[in-house]
Amino acid sequence: MTEKRQRSAEERIADKQAEAAAMGVDEAYVSHLVDEFYNRVRANEQLGPIFEGAIGDHWAPHLSTMKDFWSSMVLSTGRYDGRPLPKHMKLEGLTPQHFETWLELFYQTLKDTAPSQEAEDWFIDRAVRIAKSFQLSLFYRPELRGGVVDVG
């Protein structure tokens, strides 16, 4: 009988970090990606006003939180343990199109900065999942015919 060996949490984290390193992703890249992406968000005519209204002069803490989020996602650092959906639910005027614009900007930022095709694919896959999950949580309306506002 073959005995399955359970991997420890430390082994799983080490494997994930090795996978990220093989794609060229490390803390420095995560920081660069977040900074570059949010520079583009702030300059975007659709997204900039929404972010400015929500964040105002508190960009440094927001960027730090986003770096923690992506570091946790990619490098399993566990630095992020927040709940982003309730904050997004409070945003006035948010539409499914805003998420599409967000994804387009994120994708272009990845195309311009990613250290490898694998890293680009990995990040965009997660970003799409996050955006679709948020769209369903924010805009799913069972009372409407078909139940869903167009979420792309």
mmCIF file of C-alpha atoms in Angstrom:
data_model
loop_
_atom_site.group_PDB
_atom_site.id
_atom_site.type_symbol
_atom_site.label_atom_id
_atom_site.label_comp_id
_atom_site.label_asym_id
_atom_site.label_seq_id
_atom_site.Cartn_x
_atom_site.Cartn_y
_atom_site.Cartn_z
ATOM 1 C CA MET A 1 0.000 0.000 0.000
ATOM 2 C CA THR A 2 1.432 3.352 -1.017
ATOM 3 C CA GLU A 3 1.325 5.907 1.741
ATOM 4 C CA LYS A 4 0.537 9.450 0.686
ATOM 5 C CA ARG A 5 2.880 11.950 2.204
ATOM 6 C CA GLN A 6 1.242 15.158 3.294
ATOM 7 C CA ARG A 7 3.226 18.239 2.480
ATOM 8 C CA SER A 8 3.662 20.743 5.206
ATOM 9 C CA ALA A 9 2.471 24.299 4.808
ATOM 10 C CA GLU A 10 6.103 25.354 4.651
ATOM 11 C CA GLU A 11 6.744 22.952 1.759
ATOM 12 C CA ARG A 12 3.712 24.224 -0.154
ATOM 13 C CA ILE A 13 4.832 27.828 0.363
ATOM 14 C CA ALA A 14 8.373 26.978 -0.743
ATOM 15 C CA ASP A 15 6.992 25.281 -3.873
ATOM 16 C CA LYS A 16 4.829 28.304 -4.709
ATOM 17 C CA GLN A 17 7.754 30.672 -4.200
ATOM 18 C CA ALA A 18 9.986 28.478 -6.387
ATOM 19 C CA GLU A 19 7.288 28.500 -9.085
ATOM 20 C CA ALA A 20 7.104 32.294 -8.894
ATOM 21 C CA ALA A 21 10.893 32.627 -9.004
ATOM 22 C CA ALA A 22 10.993 30.407 -12.112
ATOM 23 C CA MET A 23 8.594 32.897 -13.759
ATOM 24 C CA GLY A 24 10.829 35.792 -12.701
ATOM 25 C CA VAL A 25 8.423 37.010 -10.034
ATOM 26 C CA ASP A 26 9.706 38.250 -6.705
ATOM 27 C CA GLU A 27 8.838 40.995 -4.203
ATOM 28 C CA ALA A 28 10.596 43.609 -6.348
ATOM 29 C CA TYR A 29 8.463 42.740 -9.373
ATOM 30 C CA VAL A 30 5.239 42.701 -7.321
ATOM 31 C CA SER A 31 6.090 46.176 -6.024
ATOM 32 C CA HIS A 32 6.915 47.448 -9.523
ATOM 33 C CA LEU A 33 3.721 45.970 -10.991
ATOM 34 C CA VAL A 34 1.506 47.527 -8.324
ATOM 35 C CA ASP A 35 3.173 50.944 -8.606
ATOM 36 C CA GLU A 36 3.018 50.993 -12.402
ATOM 37 C CA PHE A 37 -0.547 49.705 -12.550
ATOM 38 C CA TYR A 38 -1.899 52.263 -10.093
ATOM 39 C CA ASN A 39 -0.061 55.078 -11.872
ATOM 40 C CA ARG A 40 -2.073 54.065 -14.916
ATOM 41 C CA VAL A 41 -5.306 53.746 -12.931
ATOM 42 C CA ARG A 42 -4.899 57.243 -11.541
ATOM 43 C CA ALA A 43 -4.373 58.623 -15.051
ATOM 44 C CA ASN A 44 -7.362 56.753 -16.511
ATOM 45 C CA GLU A 45 -10.385 58.978 -17.149
ATOM 46 C CA GLN A 46 -12.867 56.275 -16.087
ATOM 47 C CA LEU A 47 -11.086 54.754 -13.106
ATOM 48 C CA GLY A 48 -9.063 57.691 -11.799
ATOM 49 C CA PRO A 49 -12.038 59.613 -10.355
ATOM 50 C CA ILE A 50 -13.452 56.524 -8.632
ATOM 51 C CA PHE A 51 -10.118 55.726 -7.001
ATOM 52 C CA GLU A 52 -9.487 59.350 -6.071
ATOM 53 C CA GLY A 53 -12.925 59.571 -4.486
ATOM 54 C CA ALA A 54 -12.328 56.438 -2.436
ATOM 55 C CA ILE A 55 -8.623 56.875 -1.617
ATOM 56 C CA GLY A 56 -8.028 60.619 -1.729
ATOM 57 C CA ASP A 57 -4.597 61.408 -0.301
ATOM 58 C CA HIS A 58 -4.131 57.928 1.169
ATOM 59 C CA TRP A 59 -2.384 56.273 -1.757
ATOM 60 C CA ALA A 60 0.641 55.035 0.206
ATOM 61 C CA PRO A 61 -1.443 52.782 2.479
ATOM 62 C CA HIS A 62 -3.500 51.553 -0.494
ATOM 63 C CA LEU A 63 -0.392 50.676 -2.502
ATOM 64 C CA SER A 64 1.086 48.915 0.508
ATOM 65 C CA THR A 65 -2.111 46.894 0.899
ATOM 66 C CA MET A 66 -2.119 45.973 -2.803
ATOM 67 C CA LYS A 67 1.523 44.881 -2.600
ATOM 68 C CA ASP A 68 0.636 42.716 0.405
ATOM 69 C CA PHE A 69 -2.341 41.286 -1.515
ATOM 70 C CA TRP A 70 -0.352 40.325 -4.617
ATOM 71 C CA SER A 71 2.596 39.115 -2.542
ATOM 72 C CA SER A 72 0.223 36.805 -0.698
ATOM 73 C CA MET A 73 -1.343 35.631 -3.956
ATOM 74 C CA VAL A 74 1.915 34.997 -5.801
ATOM 75 C CA LEU A 75 4.469 34.284 -3.114
ATOM 76 C CA SER A 76 2.226 32.865 -0.368
ATOM 77 C CA THR A 77 3.617 35.360 2.119
ATOM 78 C CA GLY A 78 0.366 35.614 4.065
ATOM 79 C CA ARG A 79 0.803 39.355 4.411
ATOM 80 C CA TYR A 80 -2.762 40.107 3.279
ATOM 81 C CA ASP A 81 -5.787 38.985 5.219
ATOM 82 C CA GLY A 82 -8.298 41.679 4.343
ATOM 83 C CA ARG A 83 -11.800 41.605 2.948
ATOM 84 C CA PRO A 84 -11.858 43.799 -0.157
ATOM 85 C CA LEU A 85 -15.433 43.180 -1.302
ATOM 86 C CA PRO A 86 -17.182 45.260 1.403
ATOM 87 C CA LYS A 87 -15.030 48.268 0.496
ATOM 88 C CA HIS A 88 -15.951 47.901 -3.177
ATOM 89 C CA MET A 89 -19.646 47.586 -2.277
ATOM 90 C CA LYS A 90 -19.539 51.113 -0.827
ATOM 91 C CA LEU A 91 -18.286 52.711 -4.058
ATOM 92 C CA GLU A 92 -20.830 54.941 -5.732
ATOM 93 C CA GLY A 93 -21.320 54.655 -9.478
ATOM 94 C CA LEU A 94 -19.290 51.470 -9.947
ATOM 95 C CA THR A 95 -20.365 49.497 -13.037
ATOM 96 C CA PRO A 96 -19.338 46.223 -14.686
ATOM 97 C CA GLN A 97 -17.574 48.326 -17.347
ATOM 98 C CA HIS A 98 -15.224 49.689 -14.694
ATOM 99 C CA PHE A 99 -14.032 46.137 -14.052
ATOM 100 C CA GLU A 100 -13.463 45.599 -17.773
ATOM 101 C CA THR A 101 -11.405 48.799 -17.917
ATOM 102 C CA TRP A 102 -9.504 47.690 -14.793
ATOM 103 C CA LEU A 103 -8.701 44.356 -16.458
ATOM 104 C CA GLU A 104 -7.612 46.036 -19.704
ATOM 105 C CA LEU A 105 -5.234 48.326 -17.803
ATOM 106 C CA PHE A 106 -3.906 45.456 -15.712
ATOM 107 C CA TYR A 107 -3.346 43.332 -18.808
ATOM 108 C CA GLN A 108 -1.506 46.147 -20.615
ATOM 109 C CA THR A 109 0.639 46.773 -17.542
ATOM 110 C CA LEU A 110 1.532 43.081 -17.455
ATOM 111 C CA LYS A 111 2.350 43.078 -21.188
ATOM 112 C CA ASP A 112 4.684 46.032 -20.575
ATOM 113 C CA THR A 113 6.339 44.788 -17.386
ATOM 114 C CA ALA A 114 6.054 41.028 -16.851
ATOM 115 C CA PRO A 115 9.387 39.230 -16.623
ATOM 116 C CA SER A 116 8.031 36.244 -18.582
ATOM 117 C CA GLN A 117 5.001 35.051 -20.525
ATOM 118 C CA GLU A 118 4.277 32.626 -17.692
ATOM 119 C CA ALA A 119 4.153 35.484 -15.185
ATOM 120 C CA GLU A 120 1.889 37.496 -17.463
ATOM 121 C CA ASP A 121 -0.476 34.548 -17.877
ATOM 122 C CA TRP A 122 -0.438 33.719 -14.167
ATOM 123 C CA PHE A 123 -1.271 37.264 -13.044
ATOM 124 C CA ILE A 124 -3.973 37.883 -15.646
ATOM 125 C CA ASP A 125 -5.630 34.559 -14.845
ATOM 126 C CA ARG A 126 -5.937 35.585 -11.191
ATOM 127 C CA ALA A 127 -6.995 39.123 -12.066
ATOM 128 C CA VAL A 128 -9.800 37.829 -14.311
ATOM 129 C CA ARG A 129 -11.010 35.497 -11.562
ATOM 130 C CA ILE A 130 -10.996 38.315 -9.020
ATOM 131 C CA ALA A 131 -12.798 40.734 -11.351
ATOM 132 C CA LYS A 132 -15.463 38.183 -12.305
ATOM 133 C CA SER A 133 -16.013 37.267 -8.653
ATOM 134 C CA PHE A 134 -16.418 40.926 -7.709
ATOM 135 C CA GLN A 135 -18.725 41.564 -10.644
ATOM 136 C CA LEU A 136 -20.983 38.689 -9.655
ATOM 137 C CA SER A 137 -20.994 39.775 -6.011
ATOM 138 C CA LEU A 138 -21.709 43.400 -6.852
ATOM 139 C CA PHE A 139 -24.012 43.135 -9.853
ATOM 140 C CA TYR A 140 -25.779 39.754 -9.727
ATOM 141 C CA ARG A 141 -29.482 40.461 -9.486
ATOM 142 C CA PRO A 142 -31.723 37.363 -9.291
ATOM 143 C CA GLU A 143 -34.809 39.540 -9.680
ATOM 144 C CA LEU A 144 -33.705 40.491 -13.201
ATOM 145 C CA ARG A 145 -34.441 38.222 -16.112
ATOM 146 C CA GLY A 146 -31.472 35.880 -16.414
ATOM 147 C CA GLY A 147 -30.233 37.044 -13.013
ATOM 148 C CA VAL A 148 -27.100 38.859 -14.074
ATOM 149 C CA VAL A 149 -26.240 42.336 -15.145
ATOM 150 C CA ASP A 150 -23.757 41.983 -18.014
ATOM 151 C CA VAL A 151 -20.446 41.023 -16.422
ATOM 152 C CA GLY A 152 -18.592 40.413 -19.649
#
